[in-house]
mmCIF file of C-alpha atoms and ligand atoms in Angstrom:
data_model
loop_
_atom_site.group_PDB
_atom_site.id
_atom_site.type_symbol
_atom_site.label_atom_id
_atom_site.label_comp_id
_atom_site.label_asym_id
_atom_site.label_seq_id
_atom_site.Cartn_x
_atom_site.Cartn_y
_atom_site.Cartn_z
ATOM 1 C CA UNK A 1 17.105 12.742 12.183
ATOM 2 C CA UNK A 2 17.024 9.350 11.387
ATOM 3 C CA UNK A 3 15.522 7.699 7.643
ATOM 4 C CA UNK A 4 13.664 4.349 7.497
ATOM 5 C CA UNK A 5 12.648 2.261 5.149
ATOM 6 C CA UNK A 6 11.344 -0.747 6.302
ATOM 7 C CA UNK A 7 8.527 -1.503 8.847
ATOM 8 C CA UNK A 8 10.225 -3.017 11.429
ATOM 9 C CA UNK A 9 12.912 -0.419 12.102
ATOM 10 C CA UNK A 10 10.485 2.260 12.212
ATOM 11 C CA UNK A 11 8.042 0.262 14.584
ATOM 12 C CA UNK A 12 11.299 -0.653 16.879
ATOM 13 C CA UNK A 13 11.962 3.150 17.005
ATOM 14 C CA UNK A 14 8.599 4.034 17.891
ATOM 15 C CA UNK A 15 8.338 1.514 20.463
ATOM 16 C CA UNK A 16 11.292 2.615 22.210
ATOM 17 C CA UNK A 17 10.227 6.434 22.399
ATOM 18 C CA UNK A 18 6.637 5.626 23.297
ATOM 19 C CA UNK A 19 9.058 3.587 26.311
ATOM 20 C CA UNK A 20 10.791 6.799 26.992
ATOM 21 C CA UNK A 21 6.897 8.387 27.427
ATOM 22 C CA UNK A 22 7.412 9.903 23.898
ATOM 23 C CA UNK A 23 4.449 11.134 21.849
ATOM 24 C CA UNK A 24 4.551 10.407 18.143
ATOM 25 C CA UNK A 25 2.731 13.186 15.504
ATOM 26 C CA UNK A 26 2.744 11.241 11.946
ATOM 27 C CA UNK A 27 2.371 13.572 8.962
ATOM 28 C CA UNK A 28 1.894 11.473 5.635
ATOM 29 C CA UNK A 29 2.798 13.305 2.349
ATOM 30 C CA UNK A 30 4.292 12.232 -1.295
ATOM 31 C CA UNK A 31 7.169 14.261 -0.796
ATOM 32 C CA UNK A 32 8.541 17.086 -2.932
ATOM 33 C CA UNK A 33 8.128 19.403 0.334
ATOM 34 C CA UNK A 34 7.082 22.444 0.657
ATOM 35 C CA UNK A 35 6.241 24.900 3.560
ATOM 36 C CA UNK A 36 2.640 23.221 4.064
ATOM 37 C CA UNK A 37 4.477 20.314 5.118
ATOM 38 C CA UNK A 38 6.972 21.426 6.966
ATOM 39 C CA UNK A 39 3.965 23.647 9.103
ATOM 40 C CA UNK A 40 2.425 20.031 9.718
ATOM 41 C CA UNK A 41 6.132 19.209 11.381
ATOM 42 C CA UNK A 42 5.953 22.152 13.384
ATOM 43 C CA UNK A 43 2.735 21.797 14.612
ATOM 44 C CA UNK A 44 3.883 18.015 15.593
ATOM 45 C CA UNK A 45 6.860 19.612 17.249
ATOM 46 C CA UNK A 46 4.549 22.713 19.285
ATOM 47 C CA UNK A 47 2.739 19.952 20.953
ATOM 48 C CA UNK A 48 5.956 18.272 22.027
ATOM 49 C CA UNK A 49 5.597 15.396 19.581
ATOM 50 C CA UNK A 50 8.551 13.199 18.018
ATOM 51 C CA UNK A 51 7.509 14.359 14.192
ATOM 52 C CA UNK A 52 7.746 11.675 11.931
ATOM 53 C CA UNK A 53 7.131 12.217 8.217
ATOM 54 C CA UNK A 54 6.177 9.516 5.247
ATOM 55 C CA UNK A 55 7.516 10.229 2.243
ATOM 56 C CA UNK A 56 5.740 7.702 -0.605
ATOM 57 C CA UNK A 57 4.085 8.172 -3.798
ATOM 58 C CA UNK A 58 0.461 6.202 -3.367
ATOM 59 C CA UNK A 59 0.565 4.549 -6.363
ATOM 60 C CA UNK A 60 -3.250 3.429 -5.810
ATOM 61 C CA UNK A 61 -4.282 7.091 -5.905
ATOM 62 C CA UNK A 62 -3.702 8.305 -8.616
ATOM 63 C CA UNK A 63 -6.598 7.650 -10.841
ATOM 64 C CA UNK A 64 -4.139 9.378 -13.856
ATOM 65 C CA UNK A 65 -1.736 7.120 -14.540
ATOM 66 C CA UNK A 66 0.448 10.604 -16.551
ATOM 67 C CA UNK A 67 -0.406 12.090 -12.961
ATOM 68 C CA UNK A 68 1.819 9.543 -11.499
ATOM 69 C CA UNK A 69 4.496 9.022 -13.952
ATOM 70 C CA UNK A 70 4.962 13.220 -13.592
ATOM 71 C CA UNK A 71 4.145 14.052 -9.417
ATOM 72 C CA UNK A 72 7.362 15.263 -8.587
ATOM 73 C CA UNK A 73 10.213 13.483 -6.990
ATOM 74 C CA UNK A 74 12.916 15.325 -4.947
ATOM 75 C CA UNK A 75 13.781 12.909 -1.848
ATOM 76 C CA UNK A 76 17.340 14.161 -1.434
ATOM 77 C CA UNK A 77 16.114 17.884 -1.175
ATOM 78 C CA UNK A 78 13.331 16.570 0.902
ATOM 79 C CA UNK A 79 15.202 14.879 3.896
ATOM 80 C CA UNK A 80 17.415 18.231 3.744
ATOM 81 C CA UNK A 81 14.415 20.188 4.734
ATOM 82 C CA UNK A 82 13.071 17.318 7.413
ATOM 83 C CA UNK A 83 16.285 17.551 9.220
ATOM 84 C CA UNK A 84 16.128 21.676 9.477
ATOM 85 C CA UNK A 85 12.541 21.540 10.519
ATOM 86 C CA UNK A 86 13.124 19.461 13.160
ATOM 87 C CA UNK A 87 11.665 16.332 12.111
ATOM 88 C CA UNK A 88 12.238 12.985 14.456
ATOM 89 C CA UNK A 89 11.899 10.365 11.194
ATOM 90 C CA UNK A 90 11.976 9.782 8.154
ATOM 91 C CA UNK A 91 10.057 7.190 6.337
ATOM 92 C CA UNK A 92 10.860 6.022 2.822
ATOM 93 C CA UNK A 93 8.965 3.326 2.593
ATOM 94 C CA UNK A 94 9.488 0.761 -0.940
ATOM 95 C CA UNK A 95 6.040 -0.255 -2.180
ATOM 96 C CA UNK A 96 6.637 -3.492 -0.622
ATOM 97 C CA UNK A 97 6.760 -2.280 2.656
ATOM 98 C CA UNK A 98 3.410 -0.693 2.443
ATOM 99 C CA UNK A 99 1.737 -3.138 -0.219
ATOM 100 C CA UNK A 100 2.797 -6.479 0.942
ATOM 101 C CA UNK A 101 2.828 -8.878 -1.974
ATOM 102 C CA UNK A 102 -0.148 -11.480 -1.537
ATOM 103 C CA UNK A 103 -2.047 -9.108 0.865
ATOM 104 C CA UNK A 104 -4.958 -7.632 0.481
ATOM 105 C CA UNK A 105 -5.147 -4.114 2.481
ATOM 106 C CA UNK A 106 -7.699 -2.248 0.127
ATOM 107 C CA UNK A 107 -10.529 -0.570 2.863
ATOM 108 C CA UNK A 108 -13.913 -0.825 2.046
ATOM 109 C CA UNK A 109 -15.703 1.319 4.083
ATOM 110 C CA UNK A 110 -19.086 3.152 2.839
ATOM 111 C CA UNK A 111 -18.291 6.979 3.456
ATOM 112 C CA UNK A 112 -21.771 7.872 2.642
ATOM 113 C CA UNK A 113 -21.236 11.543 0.382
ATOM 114 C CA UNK A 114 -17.939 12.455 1.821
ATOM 115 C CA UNK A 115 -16.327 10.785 -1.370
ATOM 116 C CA UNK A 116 -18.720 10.941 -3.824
ATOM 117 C CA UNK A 117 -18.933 14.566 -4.112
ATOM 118 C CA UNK A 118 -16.264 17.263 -5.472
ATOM 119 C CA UNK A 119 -12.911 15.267 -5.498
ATOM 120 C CA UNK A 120 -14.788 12.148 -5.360
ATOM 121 C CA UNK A 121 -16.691 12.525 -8.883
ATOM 122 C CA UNK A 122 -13.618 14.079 -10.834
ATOM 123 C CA UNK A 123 -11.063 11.789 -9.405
ATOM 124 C CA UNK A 124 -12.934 8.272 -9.337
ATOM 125 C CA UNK A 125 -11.453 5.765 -6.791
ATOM 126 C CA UNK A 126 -8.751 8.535 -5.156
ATOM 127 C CA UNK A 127 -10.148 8.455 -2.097
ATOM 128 C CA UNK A 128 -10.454 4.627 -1.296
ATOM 129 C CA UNK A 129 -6.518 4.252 -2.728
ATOM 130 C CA UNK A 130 -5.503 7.553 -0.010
ATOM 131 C CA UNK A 131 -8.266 5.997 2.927
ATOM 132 C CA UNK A 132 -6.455 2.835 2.358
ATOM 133 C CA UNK A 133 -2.301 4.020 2.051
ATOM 134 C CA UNK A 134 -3.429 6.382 5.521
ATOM 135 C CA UNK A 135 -4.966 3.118 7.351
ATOM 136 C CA UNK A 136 -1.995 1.478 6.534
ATOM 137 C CA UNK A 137 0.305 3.679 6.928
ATOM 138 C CA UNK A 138 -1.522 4.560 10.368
ATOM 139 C CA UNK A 139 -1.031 0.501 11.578
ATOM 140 C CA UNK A 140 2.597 0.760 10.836
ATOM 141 C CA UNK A 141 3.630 4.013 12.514
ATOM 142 C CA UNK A 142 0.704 4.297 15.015
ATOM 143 C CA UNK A 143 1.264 7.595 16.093
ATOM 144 C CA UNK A 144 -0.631 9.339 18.995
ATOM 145 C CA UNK A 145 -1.553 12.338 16.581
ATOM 146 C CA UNK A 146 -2.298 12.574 12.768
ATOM 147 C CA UNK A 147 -1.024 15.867 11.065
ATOM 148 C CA UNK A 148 -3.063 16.581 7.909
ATOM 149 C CA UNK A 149 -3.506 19.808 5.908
ATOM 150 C CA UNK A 150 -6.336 21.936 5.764
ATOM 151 C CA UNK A 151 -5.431 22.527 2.017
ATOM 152 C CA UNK A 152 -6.571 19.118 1.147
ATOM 153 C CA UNK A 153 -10.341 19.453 3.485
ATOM 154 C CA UNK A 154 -12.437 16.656 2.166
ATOM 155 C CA UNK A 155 -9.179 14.210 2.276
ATOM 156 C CA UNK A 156 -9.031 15.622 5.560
ATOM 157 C CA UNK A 157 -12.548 14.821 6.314
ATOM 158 C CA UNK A 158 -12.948 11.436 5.008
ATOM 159 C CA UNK A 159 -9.701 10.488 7.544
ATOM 160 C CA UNK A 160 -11.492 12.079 9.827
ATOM 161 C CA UNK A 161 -14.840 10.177 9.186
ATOM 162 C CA UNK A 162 -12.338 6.648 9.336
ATOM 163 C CA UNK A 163 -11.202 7.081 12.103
ATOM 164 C CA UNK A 164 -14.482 7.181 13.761
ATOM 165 C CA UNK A 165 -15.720 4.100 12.027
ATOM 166 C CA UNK A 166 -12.679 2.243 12.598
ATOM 167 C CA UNK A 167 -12.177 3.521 16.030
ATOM 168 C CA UNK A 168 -8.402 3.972 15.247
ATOM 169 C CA UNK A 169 -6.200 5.205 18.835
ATOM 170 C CA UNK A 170 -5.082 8.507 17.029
ATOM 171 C CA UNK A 171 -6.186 12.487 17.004
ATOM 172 C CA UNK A 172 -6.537 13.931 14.116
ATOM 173 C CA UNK A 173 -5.264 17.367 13.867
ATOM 174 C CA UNK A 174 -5.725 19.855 11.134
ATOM 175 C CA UNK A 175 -3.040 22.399 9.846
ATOM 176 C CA UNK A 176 -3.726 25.633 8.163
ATOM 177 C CA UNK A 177 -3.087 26.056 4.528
ATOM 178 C CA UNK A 178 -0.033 27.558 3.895
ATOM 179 C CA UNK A 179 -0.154 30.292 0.890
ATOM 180 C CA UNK A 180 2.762 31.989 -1.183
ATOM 181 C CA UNK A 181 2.924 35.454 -0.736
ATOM 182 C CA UNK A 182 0.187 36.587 -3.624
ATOM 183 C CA UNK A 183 -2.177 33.756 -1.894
ATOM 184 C CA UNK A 184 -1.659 30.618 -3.928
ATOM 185 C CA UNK A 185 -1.887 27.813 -1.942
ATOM 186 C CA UNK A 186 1.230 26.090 -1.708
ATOM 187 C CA UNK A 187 1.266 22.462 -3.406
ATOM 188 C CA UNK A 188 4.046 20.663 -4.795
ATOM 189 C CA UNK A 189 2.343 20.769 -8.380
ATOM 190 C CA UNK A 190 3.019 24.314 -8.401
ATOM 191 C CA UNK A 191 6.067 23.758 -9.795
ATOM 192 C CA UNK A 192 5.132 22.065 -12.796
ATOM 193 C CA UNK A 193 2.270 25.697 -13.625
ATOM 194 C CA UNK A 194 4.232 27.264 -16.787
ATOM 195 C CA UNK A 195 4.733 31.094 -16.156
ATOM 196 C CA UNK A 196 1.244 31.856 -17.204
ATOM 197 C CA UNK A 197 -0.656 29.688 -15.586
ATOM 198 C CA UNK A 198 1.535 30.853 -11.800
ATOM 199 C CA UNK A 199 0.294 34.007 -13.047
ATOM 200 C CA UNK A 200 -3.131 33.301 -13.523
ATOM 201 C CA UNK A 201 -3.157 30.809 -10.013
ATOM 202 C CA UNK A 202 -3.699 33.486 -7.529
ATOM 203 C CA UNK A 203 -7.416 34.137 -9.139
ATOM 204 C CA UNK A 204 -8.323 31.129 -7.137
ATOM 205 C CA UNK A 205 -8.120 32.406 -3.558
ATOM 206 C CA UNK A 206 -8.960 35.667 -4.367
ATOM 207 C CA UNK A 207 -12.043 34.101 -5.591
ATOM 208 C CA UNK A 208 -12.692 32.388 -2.615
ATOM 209 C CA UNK A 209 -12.082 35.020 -0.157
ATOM 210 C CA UNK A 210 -14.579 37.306 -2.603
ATOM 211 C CA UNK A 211 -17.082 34.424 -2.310
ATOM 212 C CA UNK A 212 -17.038 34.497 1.310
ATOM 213 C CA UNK A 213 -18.653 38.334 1.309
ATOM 214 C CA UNK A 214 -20.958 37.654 -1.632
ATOM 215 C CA UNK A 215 -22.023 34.507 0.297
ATOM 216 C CA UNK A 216 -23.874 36.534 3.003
ATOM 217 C CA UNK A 217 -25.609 38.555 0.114
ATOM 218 C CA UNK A 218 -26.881 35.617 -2.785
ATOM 219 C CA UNK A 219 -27.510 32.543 -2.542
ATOM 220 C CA UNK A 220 -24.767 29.673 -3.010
ATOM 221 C CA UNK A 221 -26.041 28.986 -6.841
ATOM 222 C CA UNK A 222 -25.256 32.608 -7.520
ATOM 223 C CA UNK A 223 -21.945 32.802 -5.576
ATOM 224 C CA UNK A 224 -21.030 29.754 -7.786
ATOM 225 C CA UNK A 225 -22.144 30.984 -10.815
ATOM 226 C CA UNK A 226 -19.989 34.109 -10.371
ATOM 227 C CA UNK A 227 -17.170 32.398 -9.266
ATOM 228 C CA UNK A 228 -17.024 30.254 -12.285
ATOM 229 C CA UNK A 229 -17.052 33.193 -14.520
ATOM 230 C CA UNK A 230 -14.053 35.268 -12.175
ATOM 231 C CA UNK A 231 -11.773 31.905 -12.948
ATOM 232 C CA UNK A 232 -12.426 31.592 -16.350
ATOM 233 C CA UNK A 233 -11.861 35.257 -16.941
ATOM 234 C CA UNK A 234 -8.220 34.778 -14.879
ATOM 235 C CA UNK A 235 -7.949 32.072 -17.711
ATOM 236 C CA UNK A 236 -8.091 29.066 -15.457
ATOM 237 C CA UNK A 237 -10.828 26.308 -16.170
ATOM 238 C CA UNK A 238 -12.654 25.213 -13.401
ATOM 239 C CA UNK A 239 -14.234 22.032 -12.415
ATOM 240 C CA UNK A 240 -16.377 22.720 -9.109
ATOM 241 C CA UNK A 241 -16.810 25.695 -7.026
ATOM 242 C CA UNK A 242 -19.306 24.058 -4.118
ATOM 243 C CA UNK A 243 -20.554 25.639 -0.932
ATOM 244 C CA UNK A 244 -20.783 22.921 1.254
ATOM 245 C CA UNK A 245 -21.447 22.250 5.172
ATOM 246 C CA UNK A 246 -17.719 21.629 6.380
ATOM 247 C CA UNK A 247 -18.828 18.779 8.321
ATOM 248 C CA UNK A 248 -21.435 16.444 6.258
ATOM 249 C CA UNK A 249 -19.805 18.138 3.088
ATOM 250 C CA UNK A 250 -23.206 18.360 1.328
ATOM 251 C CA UNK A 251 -24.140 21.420 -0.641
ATOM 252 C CA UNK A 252 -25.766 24.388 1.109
ATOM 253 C CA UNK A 253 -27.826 26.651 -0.523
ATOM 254 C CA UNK A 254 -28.415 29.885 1.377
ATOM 255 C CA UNK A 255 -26.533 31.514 4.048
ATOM 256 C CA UNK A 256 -28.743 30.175 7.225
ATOM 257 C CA UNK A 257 -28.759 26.162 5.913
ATOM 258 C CA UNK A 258 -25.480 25.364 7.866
ATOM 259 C CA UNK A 259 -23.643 27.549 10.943
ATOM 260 C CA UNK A 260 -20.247 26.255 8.937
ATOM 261 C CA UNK A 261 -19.777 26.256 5.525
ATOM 262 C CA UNK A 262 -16.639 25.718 3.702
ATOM 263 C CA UNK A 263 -16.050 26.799 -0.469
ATOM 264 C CA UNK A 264 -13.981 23.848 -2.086
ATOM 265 C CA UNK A 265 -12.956 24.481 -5.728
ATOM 266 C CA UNK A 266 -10.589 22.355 -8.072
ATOM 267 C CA UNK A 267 -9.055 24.133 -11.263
ATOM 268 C CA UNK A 268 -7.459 23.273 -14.301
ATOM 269 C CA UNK A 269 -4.353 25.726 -14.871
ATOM 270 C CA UNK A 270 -3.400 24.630 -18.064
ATOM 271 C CA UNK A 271 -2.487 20.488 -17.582
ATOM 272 C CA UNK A 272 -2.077 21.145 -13.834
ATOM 273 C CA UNK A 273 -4.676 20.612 -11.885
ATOM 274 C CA UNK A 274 -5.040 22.922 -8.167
ATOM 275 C CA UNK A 275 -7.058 22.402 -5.546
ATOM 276 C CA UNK A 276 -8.428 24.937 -2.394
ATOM 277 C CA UNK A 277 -11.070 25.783 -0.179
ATOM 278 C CA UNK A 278 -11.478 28.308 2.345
ATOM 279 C CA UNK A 279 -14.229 29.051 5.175
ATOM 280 C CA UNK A 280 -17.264 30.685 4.070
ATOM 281 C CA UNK A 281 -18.877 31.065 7.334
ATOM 282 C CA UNK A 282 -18.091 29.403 10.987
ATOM 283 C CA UNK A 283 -20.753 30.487 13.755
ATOM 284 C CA UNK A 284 -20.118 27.572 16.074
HETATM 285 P P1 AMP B 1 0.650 15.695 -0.170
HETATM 286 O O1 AMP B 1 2.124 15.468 -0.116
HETATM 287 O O2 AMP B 1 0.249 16.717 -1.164
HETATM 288 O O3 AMP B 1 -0.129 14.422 -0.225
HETATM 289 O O4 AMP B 1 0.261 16.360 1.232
HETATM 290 C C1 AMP B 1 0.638 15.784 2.446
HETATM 291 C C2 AMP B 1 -0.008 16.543 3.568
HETATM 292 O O5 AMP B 1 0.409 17.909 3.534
HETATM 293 C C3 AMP B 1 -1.533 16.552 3.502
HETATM 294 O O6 AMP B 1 -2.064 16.438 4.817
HETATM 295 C C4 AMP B 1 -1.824 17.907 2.928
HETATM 296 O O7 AMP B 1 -3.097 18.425 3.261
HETATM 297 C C5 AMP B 1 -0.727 18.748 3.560
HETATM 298 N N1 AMP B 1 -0.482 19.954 2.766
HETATM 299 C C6 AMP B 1 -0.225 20.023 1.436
HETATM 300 N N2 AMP B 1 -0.118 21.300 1.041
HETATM 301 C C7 AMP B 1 -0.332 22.067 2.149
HETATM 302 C C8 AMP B 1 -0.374 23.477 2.399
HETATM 303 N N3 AMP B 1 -0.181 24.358 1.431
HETATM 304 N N4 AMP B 1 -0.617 23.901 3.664
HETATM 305 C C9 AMP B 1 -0.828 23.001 4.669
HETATM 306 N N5 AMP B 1 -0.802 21.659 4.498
HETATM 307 C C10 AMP B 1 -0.565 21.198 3.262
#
């Protein structure tokens, strides 16, 4: 496997195995890997992709700056687990490489709801720092395929909704969510959950799946409602459970308003906040 750090190697690289009729898959993360990555590598690699992973710590969003200071670092442990899953590249970028000094690369682009909602209204200006770091990071590797996590859907969606408008050369492909054993979604803030709250975690996709069978029974306020009380009850705090059309992401409010709906909820567990979704109902 080989590390970069700076553009130009990386781009070199790239050229020559795009040469060699190559196909690149590009998974961006902030390291401190987990499984869910690694599944986005494997997917790259089932298509026959050269996998090439980011590994950098978007400074621009994290709207927390105690978020920031505290998201987990483990780059040594990280490149151990790119080079047994096969991964192609690294890339370590320094901020420099990705924010060059003097240069404006902030992306203004109106997403219409996709940001404003959920994630959007408890994490103000996340999504235009991660839109921006993806285009970016998208120019400099340009990669035939994008690898991105179900676990993270509106992300997911607003990438997907950038592409369009920018009309970027890349297909975006989505990756299941990969759960511990008891159901947790894996995320690499799950390390910092004291005991309790790892205890209490698995509550939240319980919930959801429990949501999806009420769903077809009550209306979305009521499935909500309920599934506010469940999480509190499993001692978590939670900050949205919406019912939402997986596509426009706006809420839905009985069973028949959308052929796809998707639950998204975010939780406090203790100071760590978790994020999930799961499909509610897919008739397409
Ligand atoms: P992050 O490092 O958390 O920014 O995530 C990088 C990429 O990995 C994003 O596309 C995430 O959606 C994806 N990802 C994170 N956790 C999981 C998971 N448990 N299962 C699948 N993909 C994941």
């Amino acid at each position: 496997m080989l590390v970069f750090q700076r553009n130009a190697d990386l781009q070199a690289w790239v050229a020559q195995e795009k040469k060699d009729g190559k196909k690149i898959g590009f998974a961006p993360t902030m390291g401190a890997l987990h499984e869910g990555h690694l599944d986005l590598v494997r997917a790259a690699a089932v298509r026959g992709d050269q996998a090439v992973v980011s590994i950098f710590v978007n400074p621009t969003q994290f709207n927390d700056p105690k978020d920031l200071e505290k998201y987990p670092r483990t780059p040594g442990r990280d490149l151990h687990l790119l080079l047994h899953a096969p991964c192609a590249a690294g890339y370590m970028p320094p901020v420099e490489e990705v924010y060059p000094p003097g240069q404006d690369l902030s992306l203004t682009i109106d997403f219409g709801a996709l940001d404003k909602t959920m994630e959007g209204a408890f994490r103000p200006g996340h999504f235009a720092g991660m839109a921006t770091v993806v285009n970016r990071l998208l120019d400099v590797v340009k990669p035939d395929r994008l690898y991105m996590g179900q676990k993270d859907y509106q992300q997911l969606s607003i990438v997907r909704d950038m592409i369009r408008q920018l009309d970027l050369p890349v297909a975006l492909v989505m990756v299941p969510t990969r759960r511990e054993p008891d159901g947790l979604a894996m995320s690499s803030r799950n390390v910092r959950l004291t005991p309790d709250m790892r205890a209490a975690a698995p509550a939240i996709y319980r919930t959801l799946l429990d949501a999806r069978k009420r769903f077809a029974e009550m209306p979305a306020a009521k499935v909500q409602e309920w599934a506010f009380s469940e999480l509190r009850r499993a001692g978590l705090l939670p900050e949205y459970f919406e019912l939402v059309d997986g596509v426009s992401l706006l809420p839905v409010h009985t069973f028949s308003d959308s052929h796809f709906v998707v639950a998204c909820t975010a939780v406090k567990a203790g100071e760590i906040r978790l994020i999930d979704n799961e499909v509610m109902k897919n008739d397409f």
